[in-house]
Amino acid sequence: MRKLVYLFAGLMTVSQYVVAENISLSTPNTTLVLSAEKGKNLKYIYYGEALTSADIESIGYAGMYNHDAYPVYGMVGAGETALAVKHSDGNMSLDMYITDVRKEKNDGKETVVIEMKDRVYPFYVNVNYEAYDDVDVIETWTEIKHNEKKPVVLNQFSSAYLPLRRGEVWMSHLYGAWANEGRLAQEPLNPGLKMIKNKDGVRNSHTAHAEVMFSLDGKPQENNGRVIGAALCYSGNYKLRVDTDESDYHHFFAGINEENSAYTLNKGEKFETPRLALSYSNEGLSGCSRNFHRWGRNYKLANGKVERKILLNSWEGVYFDINERGMDQMMCDISSMGGELFVMDDGWFGDKYPRLSDNSSLGDWVVDRNKLPNGIESLVNDAKKHNIKFGIWIEPEMANINSELFEKNPDWIVKAAGREPVLGRGGTQVVLDLANPKVQDYIYKIVDDMMCQNPDIDYIKWDANMSIMNHGSNYITKDNQSHLYIEFHRGFEKVCQRIRDKYPTLTIQACASGGGRANYGLLPYFDEFWVSDNTDALQRVYMQWGTSYFFPAIAMASHISATPNHQTFRTIPLKYRIDVAMSGRLGMEIQPKDMTEEEKTLCRNAISEYKDIRHLVQFGDIYRLISPYDNLGVASMMYITPEKEKAVFYWWKTEHFCNQHLPRVKMEGLDPSKRYVVRELNRIDNEPLSFEGRSFSGSYLMANGLDIPYEHNVDYHKKNDYASRILYLEEVNSNN
Ligand code: DGJ
């Protein structure tokens, strides 16, 4: 039963493991296998397609498996590691062996805990795996503790490690910048170290994301090939590493970014790393996305099984110019278009320092009586009168130096001792020190007071518009200043948990300057996130495409905004703006009083049609068809119900040239044996499409697709360079 000899780079290392001690975890279509023999190292053996028990038994003979499942530093030479510490006596090495393996099954999950101890020191690591019975996701994380006489310093503390067999492995990941978030990058894994990281301190997904997908069979394909995906469930600074060294494997590590964050662990204290969610699919990138979406909706996202309301947000409509009449008019307009919720954005608060622009008042969450003499209560009642719900904007983790809060509590801000505060937005913004329990209580109270005074508030837009720019906490001891980033997010999570315990059904949006807080560490407390401050529909096609790799449409706030667009100044026709927003959680971000009656009618119609497909968009399975990043002149995707009796197909032209040859888009994911009637939504053309009301088999649509005209058939003066289509497919049955 014993194996084997492992050779590399001229060195010979003898390694052994016992195949009989293999343990496995399974989800409906995947299996993870480890070798976990007491007294030995924990070894990774396999993660991928579901295996039979016979294969699980013999898999140990199928390859050269010599990878510690959680590599530690100090006794193995030069490779990258997951955990590196300095013991209380200065020793820098770890040598962990298995002391126990526990397997449990409950609540639709199977959990394996592998307990390990250092061979010399009273230093312990538990490696945990949790597999879901109904979705193809396995979460893994570790718990670290010790009983050494003095504290141990954790210098590196990844959540997990995964070896990936070399071949032609490609990585898909998201990058960007403010107003250009969620851009898709796809690249082959080449020798060297590829690192994706965040150091913002507050928001972690503007410039890169803590999620990746690995296509194992060459260039990434949306609907074919084996893919392993990984999403780090953490709201703070992270680091993902892929080391392609001299061996046959790529070595993937993910966890908290340890830079400037060395953690001093006291005797008996437990350090728990964030979870890394792994998923595998043999149905390409879209298949892996479907797994993450299902898991996200069912287990991670707050209220992930509840349909989201269609809303109007006031920001791009009026910016800071809040007043009662204006709010009433916006509520009246969104209600008349069929919307269900109005959200009053920034600018409603401040007494001594009224919020007239972005340079004051954060922290003073009292209504500005000059703007709103009758307070929030009257707005909530006004919303009732219009038969819609009311929501409100706050940015509770922040203050301005010209605020009453800062005047009273100057020591509550994140700031290096003995230095002037570094100021952010508006030249006056500062971040509150969430490591401080008093600050945590204060933030909880902002929400609690508001909700106690106005229990009918239905929605909170929670913003966060600044990074940690100078390192220092007045609360954390001098010796432990390197804990700041970690303690900030622990504090943040505690506040969120308290809010959720009391207000489980309140809808809360993670705004974070748009796109700054799209991560699964935070989504258990938030219902959705604002995909980007950039509402330009064409650029949104690209950003929403990337974001959809890991996050379901129900979480992606997508709004119809004015033209020229306020970020890109591009003029895009309303039909296209609607068709893009309708692929996510639909909303509006516009001053309705500036819209023509014809535009309002188009929106009213779109809102009504969205209500028909809302369930399908928000809970359906995604199939991405043609990527905007492939520069074929068109992007296309669809959502399909799990029963495959309904589907919605999106087609957006991304460029316009005369006599251009756009590909005919083949559909995916339909039932080949079903017939589907096709109906166009948001129709603006003078004539219906040739296939309007016709039915086609799923097999025909998947083999051939439908020919979509490149332009809209509209009167000459309405012609423009954009075109988009939404097709609704419904199974033919006795009712149609
Ligand atoms: C940034 C957000 O992303 C915007 O939507 C808006 O809420 C502003 N902040 C308000 O200051």
XYZ file of C-alpha atoms and ligand atoms in Angstrom:
747
model
C 0.000 0.000 0.000
C 2.929 2.324 0.194
C 4.290 4.568 -2.493
C 6.367 6.433 -3.942
C 9.447 8.100 -5.265
C 9.198 11.692 -6.375
C 11.869 13.185 -8.555
C 12.439 16.739 -9.586
C 15.230 19.092 -10.608
C 17.881 16.513 -9.987
C 16.902 16.081 -6.344
C 15.342 12.945 -5.026
C 12.769 13.142 -2.265
C 11.179 10.025 -0.875
C 7.586 10.471 0.121
C 5.038 7.996 1.325
C 1.378 7.904 1.982
C -1.170 5.270 2.741
C -3.799 4.920 0.072
C -6.131 3.115 2.472
C -6.365 6.314 4.519
C -7.813 8.330 1.651
C -10.768 10.418 2.665
C -13.157 11.973 0.244
C -15.875 14.605 0.185
C -18.464 14.836 -2.526
C -21.009 17.216 -3.965
C -23.548 16.138 -6.628
C -20.970 16.151 -9.434
C -17.564 16.535 -7.806
C -15.172 14.741 -5.466
C -12.242 15.906 -3.349
C -9.774 13.271 -2.132
C -7.111 13.691 0.555
C -4.737 11.304 2.190
C -5.079 11.735 5.948
C -3.203 9.140 7.944
C -2.700 9.856 11.627
C 0.929 10.617 12.404
C 1.617 11.716 8.797
C 1.307 14.890 6.767
C -2.032 15.768 5.201
C -1.782 15.200 1.435
C -3.919 16.515 -1.391
C -4.803 13.877 -3.969
C -7.660 14.935 -6.205
C -10.355 17.516 -6.914
C -12.636 17.304 -9.924
C -15.301 15.200 -11.598
C -17.225 12.901 -9.206
C -15.452 9.582 -8.634
C -16.865 6.151 -7.895
C -15.824 4.583 -4.598
C -13.685 2.109 -6.555
C -11.843 4.991 -8.194
C -11.455 6.777 -4.883
C -9.735 3.661 -3.581
C -7.363 3.305 -6.501
C -6.783 6.949 -7.369
C -3.676 7.036 -5.214
C -1.980 4.830 -7.801
C -2.890 7.078 -10.735
C -0.269 9.764 -10.331
C 2.592 11.254 -8.404
C 0.862 12.835 -5.447
C 3.191 14.561 -3.122
C 1.461 17.754 -2.196
C 0.772 18.745 1.349
C -2.834 19.903 1.440
C -1.779 22.875 3.596
C 1.947 23.541 3.030
C 3.769 25.119 5.965
C 7.106 26.901 6.061
C 10.384 25.757 7.501
C 11.140 22.124 6.699
C 10.503 21.746 2.986
C 12.796 24.135 1.185
C 12.008 26.861 -1.219
C 8.388 26.451 -2.340
C 5.571 28.878 -1.636
C 3.701 28.047 1.551
C 0.302 28.687 3.109
C 1.441 29.191 6.684
C 4.620 30.731 8.084
C 5.117 31.646 11.725
C 7.695 32.736 14.264
C 7.369 30.703 17.448
C 7.667 32.324 20.837
C 11.336 31.223 21.053
C 12.194 32.639 17.636
C 12.079 29.325 15.753
C 10.680 29.929 12.240
C 9.775 26.367 11.279
C 6.651 24.234 11.318
C 6.330 20.484 10.920
C 2.711 19.416 11.185
C 1.355 15.889 11.508
C -2.202 14.620 11.711
C -3.550 13.893 15.194
C -7.172 13.275 14.324
C -9.649 13.266 11.462
C -13.319 14.004 12.079
C -16.099 13.621 9.573
C -19.622 14.879 10.207
C -22.791 15.194 8.202
C -25.532 17.649 8.989
C -27.676 20.385 7.497
C -27.124 19.286 3.929
C -23.360 19.511 4.324
C -20.543 17.087 4.930
C -17.664 18.397 7.012
C -14.177 17.003 7.409
C -11.840 18.423 10.023
C -8.220 17.323 9.967
C -6.502 18.181 13.225
C -2.756 18.684 13.056
C -0.041 19.435 15.588
C 3.549 20.523 15.231
C 5.957 17.666 15.985
C 7.815 19.767 18.570
C 5.735 22.800 19.553
C 2.246 22.951 21.086
C 1.081 24.605 17.862
C -2.118 23.376 16.185
C -3.825 23.756 12.830
C -7.227 22.385 11.896
C -7.865 22.154 8.178
C -11.597 22.186 7.455
C -13.528 21.168 4.358
C -17.264 21.515 3.965
C -19.079 20.011 0.962
C -22.660 20.885 0.011
C -25.141 18.123 -0.808
C -26.997 20.133 -3.427
C -24.457 22.465 -5.054
C -21.025 21.767 -6.467
C -19.089 23.856 -3.981
C -16.635 22.806 -1.291
C -15.472 25.406 1.220
C -12.130 25.105 2.957
C -10.490 27.119 5.741
C -8.199 26.683 8.718
C -8.122 27.363 12.445
C -4.780 28.120 13.995
C -3.937 28.136 17.703
C -1.137 27.300 20.149
C -0.218 26.764 23.772
C 3.275 28.193 23.649
C 4.403 30.245 26.612
C 4.539 33.505 24.703
C 2.694 34.762 21.607
C 3.462 33.307 18.171
C 3.666 35.670 15.200
C 1.746 34.565 12.091
C 3.637 35.944 9.110
C 1.595 34.202 6.433
C -1.813 32.593 6.871
C -3.519 31.566 3.642
C -6.913 29.935 3.833
C -6.096 27.154 1.430
C -3.830 25.643 -1.174
C -4.681 23.729 -4.327
C -2.230 22.117 -6.738
C -3.285 22.204 -10.395
C -1.738 19.735 -12.824
C 0.206 21.534 -15.538
C -0.908 21.092 -19.120
C -2.558 24.033 -20.750
C -4.126 25.747 -17.780
C -5.570 29.243 -18.230
C -6.686 31.612 -15.555
C -9.705 33.933 -15.799
C -9.809 36.748 -13.291
C -11.256 40.213 -12.837
C -9.393 43.483 -12.758
C -10.253 47.150 -13.183
C -10.435 50.517 -11.533
C -13.130 52.754 -10.116
C -15.868 53.115 -12.782
C -14.331 50.270 -14.775
C -14.718 47.341 -12.413
C -15.119 43.649 -13.153
C -13.045 43.582 -16.377
C -12.260 40.074 -17.520
C -8.636 39.004 -17.995
C -7.790 35.560 -19.349
C -4.241 34.315 -19.565
C -2.309 31.061 -19.710
C -0.395 30.178 -16.563
C 3.255 30.567 -17.354
C 6.356 29.921 -15.222
C 6.776 32.361 -12.384
C 4.542 33.775 -9.706
C 1.226 35.351 -10.631
C -0.226 37.392 -7.811
C -3.617 39.058 -7.456
C -4.000 41.216 -4.397
C -5.766 44.003 -2.645
C -4.483 46.489 -0.076
C -7.318 49.034 0.034
C -8.179 48.207 3.624
C -11.885 48.969 3.274
C -13.140 47.854 -0.174
C -11.541 44.990 -2.025
C -12.921 44.626 -5.533
C -12.284 47.830 -7.460
C -8.925 46.944 -8.902
C -9.012 43.147 -8.723
C -11.228 40.399 -7.381
C -10.649 37.645 -4.835
C -12.121 35.069 -7.214
C -10.528 33.158 -10.099
C -11.335 30.367 -12.525
C -8.855 27.894 -13.967
C -9.687 26.332 -17.347
C -7.841 23.015 -17.328
C -8.218 22.158 -21.019
C -6.596 25.076 -22.784
C -8.052 28.416 -23.815
C -11.132 29.176 -21.703
C -14.469 28.269 -23.217
C -17.801 29.384 -21.855
C -19.684 26.141 -22.354
C -17.089 23.398 -22.652
C -14.138 22.048 -20.757
C -13.125 21.425 -17.177
C -12.961 24.446 -14.911
C -12.008 24.885 -11.269
C -13.213 28.099 -9.676
C -12.209 29.613 -6.358
C -13.790 32.475 -4.424
C -12.261 33.818 -1.238
C -15.042 34.768 1.166
C -13.419 37.836 2.676
C -14.189 41.551 2.701
C -10.662 42.777 3.463
C -7.205 42.721 1.928
C -6.481 39.460 0.141
C -3.710 37.783 -1.769
C -4.076 35.057 -4.388
C -0.868 33.434 -5.627
C -0.279 30.985 -8.444
C 3.270 29.718 -8.419
C 4.371 27.832 -11.501
C 7.667 26.349 -10.464
C 9.863 23.576 -11.843
C 7.372 20.837 -10.923
C 4.422 19.366 -12.837
C 1.991 21.573 -10.945
C 0.782 25.123 -10.591
C 0.449 25.940 -6.899
C -2.575 28.051 -5.984
C -2.841 29.797 -2.609
C -5.569 32.146 -1.392
C -6.079 34.050 1.816
C -5.805 37.287 3.730
C -3.035 39.530 2.446
C -0.374 39.298 5.122
C 1.467 42.455 3.973
C 1.665 44.887 6.907
C -0.625 42.485 8.750
C 1.625 40.123 10.732
C -0.621 38.717 13.444
C 0.523 38.139 17.021
C -1.425 35.127 18.253
C -1.763 34.787 22.006
C -1.738 31.481 23.835
C -5.178 29.871 23.562
C -6.473 32.390 20.996
C -7.939 30.945 17.800
C -7.186 32.517 14.439
C -9.709 31.482 11.823
C -8.901 32.135 8.183
C -11.675 33.139 5.752
C -13.259 30.383 3.708
C -12.177 29.626 0.173
C -15.084 28.280 -1.879
C -14.015 25.833 -4.584
C -16.164 24.745 -7.465
C -15.617 22.396 -10.372
C -17.585 22.070 -13.598
C -17.089 20.165 -16.832
C -19.423 22.623 -18.576
C -16.937 25.438 -19.034
C -16.789 28.826 -17.363
C -20.554 29.333 -17.515
C -21.008 25.979 -15.771
C -18.714 27.086 -12.983
C -20.604 30.408 -12.751
C -23.887 28.521 -12.419
C -22.432 26.641 -9.458
C -21.269 29.839 -7.766
C -24.614 31.536 -8.469
C -26.656 28.679 -7.024
C -24.425 28.488 -3.958
C -24.432 32.289 -3.654
C -28.220 32.562 -3.783
C -28.918 29.554 -1.577
C -26.250 29.933 1.077
C -24.332 33.202 0.976
C -26.315 36.190 -0.182
C -28.659 37.843 2.321
C -32.218 36.990 1.313
C -30.888 35.188 -1.751
C -34.195 33.503 -2.427
C -36.311 36.668 -2.401
C -37.065 38.634 -5.584
C -35.630 42.148 -5.630
C -37.714 45.283 -6.138
C -37.432 47.612 -9.127
C -36.210 50.962 -7.830
C -35.323 54.531 -8.647
C -32.199 55.859 -6.922
C -31.899 59.637 -6.645
C -28.124 60.060 -7.091
C -27.650 60.762 -10.802
C -31.030 62.494 -10.898
C -30.438 65.200 -8.291
C -27.054 64.504 -6.631
C -26.961 66.543 -3.348
C -29.986 68.616 -4.257
C -32.419 66.888 -1.907
C -35.717 68.468 -0.899
C -39.215 67.284 -0.073
C -40.862 68.353 -3.305
C -38.144 66.824 -5.398
C -38.312 63.508 -3.540
C -42.076 63.446 -3.873
C -41.859 64.073 -7.605
C -39.341 61.263 -8.077
C -41.466 58.887 -6.011
C -44.530 59.797 -8.011
C -42.676 59.244 -11.300
C -41.162 55.865 -10.450
C -44.485 54.704 -9.097
C -46.246 55.749 -12.286
C -43.731 53.756 -14.326
C -44.418 50.621 -12.278
C -41.395 50.826 -9.959
C -41.650 49.492 -6.433
C -39.074 51.386 -4.389
C -37.472 54.813 -4.189
C -34.026 55.323 -2.654
C -32.954 58.754 -1.417
C -29.198 58.943 -1.907
C -26.534 61.219 -0.405
C -27.292 64.773 0.749
C -30.199 64.389 3.202
C -28.379 64.811 6.533
C -26.327 67.125 8.736
C -27.425 69.763 11.228
C -24.511 71.943 12.293
C -22.761 70.841 9.093
C -25.386 70.323 6.378
C -24.311 67.972 3.593
C -24.291 70.279 0.582
C -21.410 68.593 -1.181
C -19.025 65.730 -0.490
C -16.813 67.697 1.900
C -18.750 67.594 5.170
C -21.253 65.971 7.538
C -20.477 62.228 7.307
C -21.033 60.984 10.827
C -23.937 63.314 11.615
C -26.850 61.080 10.713
C -29.597 63.522 11.578
C -31.924 64.852 8.955
C -31.155 68.281 7.475
C -34.341 70.135 8.450
C -33.687 72.891 5.942
C -33.982 70.378 3.145
C -36.483 68.014 4.737
C -38.486 69.979 7.347
C -40.789 67.055 8.053
C -38.055 64.500 8.419
C -37.675 60.979 7.104
C -41.005 59.977 8.504
C -42.884 62.184 6.069
C -40.913 60.731 3.138
C -41.733 57.207 4.241
C -45.394 58.190 4.409
C -45.133 59.873 1.055
C -43.792 56.643 -0.420
C -46.805 54.818 1.034
C -49.066 57.344 -0.646
C -47.398 56.469 -3.957
C -47.723 52.790 -3.197
C -43.992 52.149 -3.185
C -41.344 51.468 -0.539
C -38.712 53.884 0.720
C -34.965 53.403 1.003
C -32.126 55.613 2.225
C -28.373 56.120 1.724
C -25.793 56.071 4.530
C -22.022 55.828 4.715
C -21.651 54.771 8.342
C -17.997 53.694 8.438
C -16.838 57.192 7.566
C -16.718 60.753 8.904
C -15.671 64.152 7.641
C -13.412 66.264 9.810
C -16.111 68.906 9.623
C -18.742 66.907 11.404
C -20.037 66.951 14.955
C -19.008 63.314 15.255
C -15.350 64.104 14.604
C -15.457 67.128 16.895
C -16.649 64.898 19.735
C -14.573 61.809 18.968
C -11.356 62.755 17.162
C -9.751 59.525 18.411
C -12.278 57.336 16.581
C -10.609 57.635 13.199
C -8.018 55.444 11.505
C -4.796 57.439 11.756
C -1.126 56.854 12.490
C -0.217 58.058 15.981
C 1.577 61.393 16.065
C 0.658 62.223 12.476
C -1.970 64.383 10.830
C -4.919 62.426 9.409
C -4.712 61.654 5.690
C -7.883 63.023 4.141
C -9.912 61.414 1.385
C -13.015 62.361 -0.641
C -13.871 66.037 -0.607
C -10.501 66.747 1.016
C -12.048 66.089 4.457
C -13.109 62.442 4.637
C -11.677 59.989 7.177
C -12.295 56.306 7.948
C -13.634 55.306 11.358
C -11.691 52.774 13.366
C -13.921 49.725 13.307
C -11.468 47.851 15.508
C -12.853 49.982 18.353
C -15.982 48.429 19.940
C -17.325 51.921 20.686
C -17.223 52.681 16.965
C -18.913 49.350 16.250
C -21.705 50.251 18.701
C -22.034 53.692 17.155
C -22.384 52.252 13.632
C -24.898 49.671 14.747
C -26.865 52.457 16.433
C -27.016 54.543 13.240
C -28.953 51.761 11.560
C -30.879 50.716 14.648
C -32.028 54.258 15.493
C -33.070 54.891 11.940
C -35.021 51.645 11.774
C -36.614 52.116 15.198
C -37.757 55.602 14.236
C -38.862 54.517 10.751
C -39.644 50.821 10.799
C -41.038 51.006 7.271
C -37.679 51.804 5.713
C -37.283 48.941 3.278
C -33.799 49.417 1.850
C -30.440 50.829 2.876
C -27.751 51.801 0.414
C -24.546 51.367 2.463
C -21.734 53.324 0.882
C -17.984 53.387 1.610
C -15.972 55.895 -0.364
C -12.489 55.804 1.090
C -9.553 53.460 1.555
C -7.416 53.158 4.661
C -4.769 55.693 3.710
C -2.723 55.962 6.868
C -2.034 53.010 9.071
C -2.931 53.373 12.727
C -5.522 52.593 15.359
C -5.937 54.491 18.557
C -7.702 51.461 20.001
C -5.267 48.672 19.094
C -2.185 48.430 21.324
C 1.110 49.792 20.021
C 2.551 46.292 19.645
C -0.341 45.060 17.598
C -0.790 47.893 15.096
C -0.247 45.357 12.320
C -3.648 43.881 13.241
C -5.445 46.962 11.941
C -6.668 45.623 8.586
C -7.821 42.350 10.094
C -9.496 43.962 13.111
C -11.240 46.523 10.900
C -12.966 43.708 9.030
C -13.679 41.707 12.153
C -15.350 44.817 13.574
C -17.223 45.409 10.342
C -18.507 41.845 10.334
C -19.619 42.086 13.962
C -21.658 45.198 13.184
C -23.185 43.586 10.100
C -24.060 40.465 12.078
C -25.822 42.522 14.760
C -27.778 44.411 12.126
C -28.777 41.198 10.372
C -29.784 39.531 13.619
C -32.267 42.308 14.260
C -33.226 43.203 10.687
C -33.007 40.007 8.646
C -35.344 41.077 5.847
C -34.165 44.673 5.394
C -32.645 45.008 1.927
C -29.086 46.338 2.166
C -26.946 47.266 -0.806
C -23.153 47.187 -0.598
C -22.361 50.258 -2.643
C -18.722 51.106 -1.905
C -18.218 53.689 -4.685
C -19.691 51.098 -7.031
C -17.996 47.746 -7.457
C -15.844 48.076 -4.355
C -17.486 45.407 -2.286
C -18.393 42.534 -4.581
C -17.161 39.642 -2.478
C -18.578 36.618 -0.705
C -17.153 37.666 2.661
C -19.662 40.449 2.848
C -22.628 39.186 0.864
C -24.058 37.156 3.766
C -24.968 40.558 5.215
C -25.902 42.360 2.006
C -28.610 41.589 -0.527
C -26.839 43.071 -3.520
C -24.038 45.347 -4.626
C -23.812 48.373 -6.885
C -21.820 46.973 -9.801
C -20.159 50.263 -10.670
C -20.563 54.008 -10.413
C -20.298 53.863 -14.176
C -23.818 53.517 -15.592
C -22.800 53.742 -19.267
C -24.678 50.831 -20.858
C -21.943 49.863 -23.318
C -19.241 49.759 -20.674
C -21.666 47.951 -18.361
C -21.884 45.096 -20.911
C -18.192 44.449 -20.232
C -18.309 45.018 -16.472
C -21.455 42.983 -15.904
C -20.055 40.198 -18.075
C -16.996 39.872 -15.851
C -18.938 40.279 -12.614
C -21.351 37.518 -13.695
C -18.492 35.013 -13.527
C -19.001 34.731 -9.794
C -22.084 36.729 -8.822
C -25.721 36.065 -9.757
C -27.879 38.677 -11.487
C -30.014 39.056 -8.344
C -27.009 40.639 -6.614
C -25.991 42.940 -9.470
C -27.686 46.338 -9.285
C -28.016 47.646 -12.814
C -29.707 50.972 -13.504
C -31.061 52.846 -16.508
C -29.423 56.286 -16.481
C -29.510 59.522 -18.435
C -27.834 60.400 -21.662
C -25.188 61.692 -22.310
C -23.932 59.360 -19.639
C -22.570 61.150 -16.572
C -19.342 59.128 -16.493
C -18.431 58.508 -20.145
C -20.518 61.304 -21.748
C -21.568 58.754 -24.360
C -25.020 59.038 -25.869
C -26.710 55.672 -25.992
C -30.370 55.223 -26.964
C -32.792 54.370 -24.180
C -33.714 50.981 -25.656
C -30.092 49.802 -25.337
C -29.749 51.256 -21.827
C -32.884 49.384 -20.792
C -31.802 46.118 -22.427
C -28.498 46.135 -20.542
C -30.048 47.048 -17.179
C -32.632 44.309 -17.612
C -29.946 41.620 -17.470
C -29.315 42.378 -13.784
C -31.360 43.656 -10.851
C -33.234 46.360 -12.754
C -33.397 49.914 -11.440
C -33.282 53.527 -12.597
C -30.723 56.237 -11.844
C -32.156 59.251 -13.627
C -34.295 62.372 -13.169
C -37.650 61.213 -14.542
C -38.895 64.762 -14.907
C -36.284 65.269 -17.640
C -37.613 62.305 -19.621
C -40.075 62.661 -22.481
C -43.450 60.926 -22.339
C -42.246 58.541 -25.047
C -39.219 57.613 -22.906
C -41.387 57.113 -19.855
C -43.675 54.842 -21.841
C -40.690 52.773 -22.972
C -39.538 52.447 -19.352
C -43.042 51.669 -18.098
C -43.282 48.915 -20.662
C -39.801 47.594 -19.805
C -40.581 47.519 -16.087
C -43.753 45.601 -16.776
C -41.908 43.111 -19.009
C -39.113 42.793 -16.453
C -41.705 41.760 -13.883
C -42.604 38.867 -16.218
C -39.002 37.693 -16.479
C -37.724 38.840 -13.069
C -37.821 35.368 -11.578
C -35.990 33.956 -14.558
C -33.277 36.642 -14.482
C -32.788 36.621 -10.732
C -32.962 32.846 -10.168
C -32.196 31.362 -13.586
C -29.081 29.570 -14.797
C -26.666 31.713 -16.764
C -25.280 30.675 -20.151
C -22.812 33.161 -21.579
C -22.710 32.814 -25.371
C -20.514 35.447 -27.058
C -18.108 37.455 -24.985
C -17.723 41.198 -25.547
C -14.024 40.595 -24.860
C -13.783 38.475 -28.042
C -14.402 41.631 -30.095
C -16.832 40.004 -32.506
C -19.059 43.075 -32.561
C -21.725 41.515 -30.385
C -22.155 40.149 -26.868
C -24.829 37.663 -25.956
C -25.975 35.602 -22.989
C -29.071 33.974 -21.603
C -30.803 32.857 -18.419
C -32.794 29.632 -18.311
C -34.998 28.216 -15.585
C -33.664 24.996 -14.055
C -36.704 23.170 -15.526
C -35.748 24.634 -18.918
C -39.258 25.709 -19.758
C -38.453 29.437 -19.956
C -35.421 31.386 -21.125
C -34.429 34.958 -21.839
C -31.830 35.736 -24.474
C -29.850 38.997 -24.583
C -28.036 40.336 -27.637
C -26.155 43.619 -27.519
C -24.220 45.022 -30.441
C -20.891 46.344 -29.166
C -19.711 48.086 -32.321
C -21.245 49.348 -35.514
C -19.813 49.259 -39.052
C -21.598 49.071 -42.391
C -21.722 45.604 -43.923
C -20.169 44.157 -40.824
C -20.549 40.404 -40.404
C -21.728 39.576 -36.947
C -21.836 35.932 -35.904
C -25.187 34.205 -35.639
C -25.445 33.295 -31.977
C -26.120 29.690 -31.059
C -28.081 29.273 -27.861
C -27.106 26.941 -25.026
C -28.681 25.130 -22.116
C -32.150 24.596 -23.620
C -33.890 21.254 -23.617
C -33.243 19.900 -27.138
C -36.526 18.059 -27.171
C -38.693 20.998 -26.101
C -40.176 23.565 -28.488
C -39.969 27.216 -27.556
C -42.101 30.139 -28.713
C -40.002 33.258 -29.254
C -41.251 36.730 -28.347
C -39.256 39.948 -28.409
C -39.348 42.162 -25.309
C -38.938 45.955 -25.287
C -39.822 46.042 -28.973
C -39.249 49.380 -30.704
C -39.255 48.225 -34.338
C -42.070 49.168 -36.686
C -42.447 45.523 -37.715
C -42.095 42.456 -35.537
C -39.069 40.238 -36.082
C -39.596 37.491 -38.659
C -39.585 34.814 -35.955
C -41.916 36.653 -33.550
C -44.450 34.190 -32.167
C -42.865 31.244 -34.012
C -41.681 28.160 -32.219
C -38.406 26.293 -32.610
C -36.970 23.213 -30.989
C -34.283 23.627 -28.353
C -32.062 21.472 -30.519
C -32.472 23.824 -33.523
C -31.845 26.920 -31.428
C -28.721 25.402 -29.899
C -27.357 24.206 -33.250
C -28.225 27.304 -35.277
C -29.579 30.183 -33.216
C -31.717 32.862 -34.854
C -30.616 35.541 -37.281
C -30.957 38.862 -35.526
C -31.153 41.981 -37.723
C -28.177 44.267 -37.146
C -30.291 47.393 -36.954
C -33.667 48.424 -35.665
C -36.484 48.903 -38.119
C -37.525 52.367 -36.951
C -38.394 55.674 -38.630
C -35.432 57.429 -40.211
C -35.144 60.166 -37.583
C -34.969 57.511 -34.850
C -32.118 55.557 -36.386
C -28.839 55.364 -34.475
C -25.739 53.249 -34.259
C -26.891 50.969 -31.414
C -28.903 47.773 -31.519
C -29.945 45.317 -28.859
C -32.554 42.596 -28.448
C -34.140 40.683 -25.639
C -35.964 37.502 -26.660
C -38.234 35.628 -24.316
C -38.527 31.900 -24.960
C -41.330 29.878 -23.490
C -41.937 26.186 -23.878
C -44.874 25.399 -26.126
C -47.577 23.716 -24.135
C -51.315 23.541 -24.170
C -51.508 27.175 -22.949
C -49.766 28.707 -25.958
C -20.722 56.829 -4.384
C -21.801 55.901 -4.849
O -21.306 54.861 -5.578
C -22.851 56.706 -5.605
O -23.820 55.839 -6.142
C -23.453 57.691 -4.684
O -24.174 57.022 -3.683
C -22.372 58.560 -4.094
N -21.305 57.826 -3.517
C -22.955 59.466 -3.054
O -21.997 60.248 -2.475
